CSV table of N, CA and C in Angstrom, one decimal:
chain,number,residue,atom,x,y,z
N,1,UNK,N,148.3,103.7,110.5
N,1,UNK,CA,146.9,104.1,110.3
N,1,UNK,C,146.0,103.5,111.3
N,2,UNK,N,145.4,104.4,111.8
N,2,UNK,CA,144.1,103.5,113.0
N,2,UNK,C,143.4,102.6,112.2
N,3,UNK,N,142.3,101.8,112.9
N,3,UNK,CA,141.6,101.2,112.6
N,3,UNK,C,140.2,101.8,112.7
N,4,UNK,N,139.6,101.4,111.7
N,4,UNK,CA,138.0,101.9,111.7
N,4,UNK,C,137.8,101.8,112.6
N,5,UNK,N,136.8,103.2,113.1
N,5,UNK,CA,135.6,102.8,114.3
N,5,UNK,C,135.0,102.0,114.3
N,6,UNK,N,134.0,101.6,115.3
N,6,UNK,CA,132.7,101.1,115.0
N,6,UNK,C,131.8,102.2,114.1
N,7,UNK,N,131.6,103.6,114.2
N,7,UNK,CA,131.0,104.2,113.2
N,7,UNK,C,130.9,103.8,111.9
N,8,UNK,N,132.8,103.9,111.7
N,8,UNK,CA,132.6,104.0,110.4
N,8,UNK,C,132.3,102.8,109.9
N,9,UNK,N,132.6,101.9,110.0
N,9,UNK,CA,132.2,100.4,109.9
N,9,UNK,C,130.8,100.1,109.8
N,10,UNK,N,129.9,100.7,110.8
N,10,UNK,CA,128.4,100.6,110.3
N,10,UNK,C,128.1,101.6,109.2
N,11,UNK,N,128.4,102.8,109.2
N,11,UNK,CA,128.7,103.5,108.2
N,11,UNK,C,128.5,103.0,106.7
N,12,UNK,N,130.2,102.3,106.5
N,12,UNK,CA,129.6,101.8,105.5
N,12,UNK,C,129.3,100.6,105.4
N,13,UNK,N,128.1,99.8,106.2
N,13,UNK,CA,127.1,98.7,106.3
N,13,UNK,C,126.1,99.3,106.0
N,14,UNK,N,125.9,100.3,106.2
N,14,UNK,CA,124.4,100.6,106.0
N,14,UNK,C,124.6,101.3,104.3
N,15,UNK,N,125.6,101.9,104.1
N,15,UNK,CA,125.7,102.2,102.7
N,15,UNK,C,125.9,101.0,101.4
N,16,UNK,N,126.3,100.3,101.9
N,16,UNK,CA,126.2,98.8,101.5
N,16,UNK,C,124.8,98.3,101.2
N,17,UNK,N,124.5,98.4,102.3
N,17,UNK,CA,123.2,97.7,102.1
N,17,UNK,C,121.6,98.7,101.6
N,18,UNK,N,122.2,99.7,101.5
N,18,UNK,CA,121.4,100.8,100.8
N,18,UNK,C,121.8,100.6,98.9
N,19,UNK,N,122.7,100.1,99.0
N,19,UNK,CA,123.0,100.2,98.0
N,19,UNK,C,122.4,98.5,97.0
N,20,UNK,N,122.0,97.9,97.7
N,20,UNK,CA,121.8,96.7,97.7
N,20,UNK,C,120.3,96.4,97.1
N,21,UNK,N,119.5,97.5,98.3
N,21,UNK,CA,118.1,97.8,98.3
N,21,UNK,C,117.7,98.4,96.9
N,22,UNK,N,118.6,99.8,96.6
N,22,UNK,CA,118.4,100.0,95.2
N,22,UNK,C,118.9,99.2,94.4
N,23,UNK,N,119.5,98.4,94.2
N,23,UNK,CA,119.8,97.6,93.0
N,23,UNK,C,118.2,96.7,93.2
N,24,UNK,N,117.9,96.1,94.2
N,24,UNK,CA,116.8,95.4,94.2
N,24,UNK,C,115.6,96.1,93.8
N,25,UNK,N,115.7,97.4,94.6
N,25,UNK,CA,113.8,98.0,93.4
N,25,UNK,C,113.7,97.9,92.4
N,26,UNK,N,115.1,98.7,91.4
N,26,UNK,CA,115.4,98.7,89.9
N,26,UNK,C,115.2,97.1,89.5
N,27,UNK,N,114.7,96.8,90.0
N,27,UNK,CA,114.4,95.4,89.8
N,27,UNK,C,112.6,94.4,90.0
N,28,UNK,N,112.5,95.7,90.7
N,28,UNK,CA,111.4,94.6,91.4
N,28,UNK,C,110.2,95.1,90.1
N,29,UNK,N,109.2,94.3,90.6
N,29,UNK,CA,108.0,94.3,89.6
N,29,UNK,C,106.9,95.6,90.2
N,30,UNK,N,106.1,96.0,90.0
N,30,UNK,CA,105.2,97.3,90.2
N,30,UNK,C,105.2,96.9,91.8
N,31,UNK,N,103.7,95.8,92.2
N,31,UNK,CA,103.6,95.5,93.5
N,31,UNK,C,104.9,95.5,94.8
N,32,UNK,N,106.1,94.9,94.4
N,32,UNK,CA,107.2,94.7,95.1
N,32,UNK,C,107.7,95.9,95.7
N,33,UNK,N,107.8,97.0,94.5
N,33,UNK,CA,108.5,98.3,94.3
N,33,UNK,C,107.7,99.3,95.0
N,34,UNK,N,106.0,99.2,95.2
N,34,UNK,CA,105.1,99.9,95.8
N,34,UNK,C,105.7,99.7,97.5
N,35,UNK,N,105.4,98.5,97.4
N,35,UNK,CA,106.3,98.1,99.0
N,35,UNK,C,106.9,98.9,99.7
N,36,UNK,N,107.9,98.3,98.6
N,36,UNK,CA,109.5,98.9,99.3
N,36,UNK,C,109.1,100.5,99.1
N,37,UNK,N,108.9,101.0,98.3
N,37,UNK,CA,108.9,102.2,98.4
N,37,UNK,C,108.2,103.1,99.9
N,38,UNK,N,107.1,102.5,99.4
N,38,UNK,CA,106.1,102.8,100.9
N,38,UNK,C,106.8,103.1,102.1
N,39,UNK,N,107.3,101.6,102.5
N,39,UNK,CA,108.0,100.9,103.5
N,39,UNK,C,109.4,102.1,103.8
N,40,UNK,N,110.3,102.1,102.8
N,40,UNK,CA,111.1,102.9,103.1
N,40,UNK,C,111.6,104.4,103.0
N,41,UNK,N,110.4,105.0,102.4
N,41,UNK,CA,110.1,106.5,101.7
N,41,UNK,C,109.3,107.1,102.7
N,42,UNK,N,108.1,106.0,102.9
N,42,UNK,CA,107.1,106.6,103.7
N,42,UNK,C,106.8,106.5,104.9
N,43,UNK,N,107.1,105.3,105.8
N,43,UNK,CA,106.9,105.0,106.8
N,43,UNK,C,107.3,105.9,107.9
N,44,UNK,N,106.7,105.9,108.8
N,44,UNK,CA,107.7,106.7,110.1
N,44,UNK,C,108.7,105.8,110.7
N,45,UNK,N,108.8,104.8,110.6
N,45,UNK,CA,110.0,103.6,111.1
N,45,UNK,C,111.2,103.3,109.5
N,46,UNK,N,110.6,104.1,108.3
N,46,UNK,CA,111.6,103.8,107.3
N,46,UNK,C,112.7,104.9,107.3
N,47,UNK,N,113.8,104.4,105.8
N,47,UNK,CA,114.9,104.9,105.9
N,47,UNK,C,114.7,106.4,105.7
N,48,UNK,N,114.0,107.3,105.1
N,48,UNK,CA,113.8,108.4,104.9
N,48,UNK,C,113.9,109.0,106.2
N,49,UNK,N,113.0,109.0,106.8
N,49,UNK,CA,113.0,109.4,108.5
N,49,UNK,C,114.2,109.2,109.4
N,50,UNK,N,114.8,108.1,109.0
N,50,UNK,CA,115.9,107.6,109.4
N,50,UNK,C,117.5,108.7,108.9
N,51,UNK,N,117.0,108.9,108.0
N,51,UNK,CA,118.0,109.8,107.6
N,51,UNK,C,118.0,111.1,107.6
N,52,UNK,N,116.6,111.5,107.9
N,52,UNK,CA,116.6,112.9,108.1
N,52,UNK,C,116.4,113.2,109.7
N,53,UNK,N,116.4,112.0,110.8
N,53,UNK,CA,116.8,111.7,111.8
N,53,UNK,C,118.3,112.3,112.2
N,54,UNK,N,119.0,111.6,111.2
N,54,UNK,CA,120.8,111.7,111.2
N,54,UNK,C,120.9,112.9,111.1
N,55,UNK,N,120.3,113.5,109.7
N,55,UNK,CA,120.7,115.1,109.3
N,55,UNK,C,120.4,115.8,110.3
N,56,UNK,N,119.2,115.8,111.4
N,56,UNK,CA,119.1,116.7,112.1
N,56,UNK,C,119.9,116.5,113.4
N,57,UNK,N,120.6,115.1,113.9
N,57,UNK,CA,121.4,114.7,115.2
N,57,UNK,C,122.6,115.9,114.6
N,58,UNK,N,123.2,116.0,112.9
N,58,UNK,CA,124.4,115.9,112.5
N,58,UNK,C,124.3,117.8,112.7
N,59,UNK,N,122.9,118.5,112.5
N,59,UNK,CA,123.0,119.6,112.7
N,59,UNK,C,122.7,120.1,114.1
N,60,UNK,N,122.8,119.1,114.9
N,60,UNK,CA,122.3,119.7,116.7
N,60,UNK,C,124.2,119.6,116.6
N,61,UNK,N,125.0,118.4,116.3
N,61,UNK,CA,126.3,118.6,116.5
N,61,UNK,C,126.9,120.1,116.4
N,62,UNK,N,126.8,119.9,115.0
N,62,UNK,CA,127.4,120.6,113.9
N,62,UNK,C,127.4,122.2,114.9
N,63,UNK,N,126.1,122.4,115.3
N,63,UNK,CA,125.7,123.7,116.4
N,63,UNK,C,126.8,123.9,117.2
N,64,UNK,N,127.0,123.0,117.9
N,64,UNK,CA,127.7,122.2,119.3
N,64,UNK,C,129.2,123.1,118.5
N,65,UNK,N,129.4,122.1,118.1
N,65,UNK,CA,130.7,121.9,117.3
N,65,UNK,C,131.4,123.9,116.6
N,66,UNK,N,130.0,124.6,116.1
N,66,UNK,CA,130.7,125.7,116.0
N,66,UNK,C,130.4,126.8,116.4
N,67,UNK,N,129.9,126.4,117.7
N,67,UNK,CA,129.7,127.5,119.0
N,67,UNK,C,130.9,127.6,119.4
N,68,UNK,N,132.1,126.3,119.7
N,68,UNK,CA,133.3,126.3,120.3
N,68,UNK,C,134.2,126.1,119.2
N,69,UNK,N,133.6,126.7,117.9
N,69,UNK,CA,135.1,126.6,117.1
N,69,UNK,C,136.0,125.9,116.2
N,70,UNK,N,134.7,124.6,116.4
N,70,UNK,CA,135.4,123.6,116.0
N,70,UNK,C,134.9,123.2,114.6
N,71,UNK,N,133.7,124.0,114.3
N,71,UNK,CA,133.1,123.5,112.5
N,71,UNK,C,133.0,125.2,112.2
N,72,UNK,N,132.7,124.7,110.7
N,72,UNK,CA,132.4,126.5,110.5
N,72,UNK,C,131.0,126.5,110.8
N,73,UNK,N,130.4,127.7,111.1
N,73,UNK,CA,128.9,128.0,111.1
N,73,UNK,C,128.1,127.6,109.8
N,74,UNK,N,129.0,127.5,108.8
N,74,UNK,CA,128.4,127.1,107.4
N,74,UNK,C,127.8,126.1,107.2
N,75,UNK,N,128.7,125.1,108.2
N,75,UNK,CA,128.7,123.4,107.6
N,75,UNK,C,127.0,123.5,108.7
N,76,UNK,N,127.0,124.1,109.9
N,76,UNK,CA,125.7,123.9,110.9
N,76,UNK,C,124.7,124.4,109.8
N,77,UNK,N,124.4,125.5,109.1
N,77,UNK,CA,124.2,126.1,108.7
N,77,UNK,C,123.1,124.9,107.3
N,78,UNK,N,124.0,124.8,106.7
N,78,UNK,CA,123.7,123.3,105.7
N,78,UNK,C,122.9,122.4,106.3
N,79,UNK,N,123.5,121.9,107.3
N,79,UNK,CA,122.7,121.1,107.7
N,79,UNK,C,121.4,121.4,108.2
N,80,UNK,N,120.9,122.3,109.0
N,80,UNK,CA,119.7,122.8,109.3
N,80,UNK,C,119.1,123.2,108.3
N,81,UNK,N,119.6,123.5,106.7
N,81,UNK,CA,118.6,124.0,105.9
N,81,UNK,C,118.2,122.6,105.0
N,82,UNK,N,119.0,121.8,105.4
N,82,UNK,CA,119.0,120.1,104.6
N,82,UNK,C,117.9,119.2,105.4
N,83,UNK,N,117.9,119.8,106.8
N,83,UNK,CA,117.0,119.2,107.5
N,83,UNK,C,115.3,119.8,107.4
N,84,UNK,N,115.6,121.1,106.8
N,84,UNK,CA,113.7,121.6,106.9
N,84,UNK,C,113.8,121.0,105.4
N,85,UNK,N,114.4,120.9,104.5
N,85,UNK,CA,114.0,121.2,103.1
N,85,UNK,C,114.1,119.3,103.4
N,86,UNK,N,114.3,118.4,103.7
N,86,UNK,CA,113.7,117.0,103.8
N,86,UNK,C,112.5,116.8,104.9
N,87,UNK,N,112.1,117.7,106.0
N,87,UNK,CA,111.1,117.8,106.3
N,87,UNK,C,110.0,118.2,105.4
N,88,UNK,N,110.3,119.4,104.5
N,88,UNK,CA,109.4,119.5,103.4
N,88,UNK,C,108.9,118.1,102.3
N,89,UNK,N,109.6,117.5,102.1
N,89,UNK,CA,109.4,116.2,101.6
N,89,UNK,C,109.2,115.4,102.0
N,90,UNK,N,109.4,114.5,102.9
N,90,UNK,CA,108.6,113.6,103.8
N,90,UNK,C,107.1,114.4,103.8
N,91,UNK,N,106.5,115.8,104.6
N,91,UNK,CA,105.5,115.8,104.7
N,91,UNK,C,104.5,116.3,103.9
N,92,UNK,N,105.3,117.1,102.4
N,92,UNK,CA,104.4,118.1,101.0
N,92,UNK,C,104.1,117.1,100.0
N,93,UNK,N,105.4,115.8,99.9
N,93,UNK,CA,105.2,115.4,98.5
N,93,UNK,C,105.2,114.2,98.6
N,94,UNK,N,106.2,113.0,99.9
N,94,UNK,CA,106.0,111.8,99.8
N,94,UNK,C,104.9,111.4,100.3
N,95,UNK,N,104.3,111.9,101.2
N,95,UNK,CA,103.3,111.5,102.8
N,95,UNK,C,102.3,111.8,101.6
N,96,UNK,N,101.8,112.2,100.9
N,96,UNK,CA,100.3,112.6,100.0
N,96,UNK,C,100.5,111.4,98.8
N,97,UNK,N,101.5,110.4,98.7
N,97,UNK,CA,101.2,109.0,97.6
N,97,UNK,C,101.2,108.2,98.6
N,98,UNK,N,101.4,108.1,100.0
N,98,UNK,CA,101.5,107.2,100.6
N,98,UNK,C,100.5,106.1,100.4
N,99,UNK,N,99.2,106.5,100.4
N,99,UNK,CA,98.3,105.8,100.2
N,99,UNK,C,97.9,105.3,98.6
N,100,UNK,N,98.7,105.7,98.1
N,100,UNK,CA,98.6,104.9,96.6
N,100,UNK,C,99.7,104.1,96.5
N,101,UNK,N,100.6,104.2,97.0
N,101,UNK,CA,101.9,102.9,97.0
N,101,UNK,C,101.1,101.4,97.7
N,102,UNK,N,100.4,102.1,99.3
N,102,UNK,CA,99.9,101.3,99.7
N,102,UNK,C,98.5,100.1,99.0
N,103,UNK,N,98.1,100.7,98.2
N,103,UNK,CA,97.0,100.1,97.4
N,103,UNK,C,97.6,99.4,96.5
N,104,UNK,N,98.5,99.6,96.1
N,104,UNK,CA,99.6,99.4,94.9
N,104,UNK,C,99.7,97.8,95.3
N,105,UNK,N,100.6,98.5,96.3
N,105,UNK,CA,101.2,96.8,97.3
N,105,UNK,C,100.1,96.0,97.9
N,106,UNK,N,99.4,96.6,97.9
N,106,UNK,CA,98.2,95.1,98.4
N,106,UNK,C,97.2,94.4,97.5
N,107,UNK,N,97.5,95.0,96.2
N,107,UNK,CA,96.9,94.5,95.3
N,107,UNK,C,97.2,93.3,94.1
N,108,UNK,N,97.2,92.3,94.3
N,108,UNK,CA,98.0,91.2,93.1
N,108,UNK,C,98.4,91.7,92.0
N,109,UNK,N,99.3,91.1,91.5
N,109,UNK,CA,100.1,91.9,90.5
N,109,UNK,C,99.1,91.2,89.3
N,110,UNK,N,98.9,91.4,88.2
N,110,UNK,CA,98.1,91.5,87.1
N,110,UNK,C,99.3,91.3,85.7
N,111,UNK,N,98.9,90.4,84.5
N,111,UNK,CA,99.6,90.8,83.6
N,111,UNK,C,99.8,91.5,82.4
N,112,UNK,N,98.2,92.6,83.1
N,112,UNK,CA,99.0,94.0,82.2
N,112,UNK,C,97.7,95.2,83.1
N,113,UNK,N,97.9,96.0,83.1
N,113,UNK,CA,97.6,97.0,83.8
N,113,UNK,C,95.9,97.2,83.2
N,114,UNK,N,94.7,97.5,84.2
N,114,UNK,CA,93.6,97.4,83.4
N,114,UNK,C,92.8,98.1,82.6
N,115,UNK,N,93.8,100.0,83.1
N,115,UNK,CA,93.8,100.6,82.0
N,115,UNK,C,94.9,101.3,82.0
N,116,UNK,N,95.2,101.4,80.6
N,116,UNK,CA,96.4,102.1,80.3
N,116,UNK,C,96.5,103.6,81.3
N,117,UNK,N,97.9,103.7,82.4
N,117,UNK,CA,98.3,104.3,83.0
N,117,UNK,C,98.6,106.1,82.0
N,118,UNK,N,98.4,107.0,83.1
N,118,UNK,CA,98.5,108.4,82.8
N,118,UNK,C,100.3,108.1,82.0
N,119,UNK,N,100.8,109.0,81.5
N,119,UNK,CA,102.2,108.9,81.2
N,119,UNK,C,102.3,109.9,82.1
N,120,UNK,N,103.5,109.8,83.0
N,120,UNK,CA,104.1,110.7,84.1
N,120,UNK,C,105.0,111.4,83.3
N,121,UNK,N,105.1,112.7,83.6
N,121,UNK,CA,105.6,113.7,83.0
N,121,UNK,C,107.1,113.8,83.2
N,122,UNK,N,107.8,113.9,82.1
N,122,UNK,CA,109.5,114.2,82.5
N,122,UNK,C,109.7,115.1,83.4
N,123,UNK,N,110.6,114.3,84.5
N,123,UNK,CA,110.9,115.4,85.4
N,123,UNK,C,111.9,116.8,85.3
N,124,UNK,N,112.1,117.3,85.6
N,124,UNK,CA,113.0,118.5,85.3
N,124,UNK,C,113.9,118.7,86.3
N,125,UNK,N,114.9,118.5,86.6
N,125,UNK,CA,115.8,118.5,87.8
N,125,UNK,C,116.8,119.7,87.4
N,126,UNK,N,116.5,121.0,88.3
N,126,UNK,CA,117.1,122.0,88.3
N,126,UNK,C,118.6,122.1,89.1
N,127,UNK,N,119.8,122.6,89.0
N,127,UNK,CA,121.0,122.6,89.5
N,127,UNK,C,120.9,123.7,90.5
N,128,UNK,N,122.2,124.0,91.0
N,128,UNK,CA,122.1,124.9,91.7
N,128,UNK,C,123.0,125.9,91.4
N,129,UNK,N,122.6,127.1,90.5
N,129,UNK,CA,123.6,127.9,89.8
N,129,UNK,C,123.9,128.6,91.1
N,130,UNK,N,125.6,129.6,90.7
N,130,UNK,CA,126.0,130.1,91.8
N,130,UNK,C,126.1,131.5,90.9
């Protein structure tokens, strides 16, 4: 058996430590969690960008790769539609709280909220029938 790349090895370091981060928000208190979120949802230097950074390097490959044969057109294919539909989010739904996370997080934390918050509505998470 080979030995890991260096890829894969940061690979999974960075899934590690993604995984770390979320255990830590599920944790953190309102202010903390506005933060991090901000920080890593919203920022142009956070992980969001960062990842739809990858998705789009993984669909310039993926192109590469099945021009000569070597991926299917499908897998390019995925990827470029993975990459607008997270461009859609970064810039329709996360980028428009940005500035309420940020108020969030710069604001002292309090020991109870000064007026009772809106109830946020259950989300509805649709599948993808075939």
């Amino acid at each position: 058996m080979n030995p890991p790349s260096a890829a894969d090895v940061l690979t999974d370091h960075i899934v590690q430590q993604l995984g770390q981060l979320s255990t830590h928000l599920s944790q953190a208190g309102p202010q903390e969690a506005a933060r991090l979120l901000e920080r890593a949802l919203v920022s142009e230097d956070g992980i969001f960008n960062g990842v739809w950074d990858l998705v789009i390097s993984g669909g310039v490959a993926a192109q590469r790769y099945a021009e000569d044969g070597h991926f299917p057109s499908e897998v390019w294919l995925a990827l470029s539609r993975t990459s607008n539909a997270l461009g859609g989010l970064a810039t329709d739904t996360l980028a428009e709280q940005q500035e309420a996370l940020r108020q969030i997080a710069s604001h002292p934390a309090s020991d109870a909220p000064a007026a009772a918050p809106a109830k946020a509505p259950a989300l509805v998470v649709r599948g993808r029938h075939r």
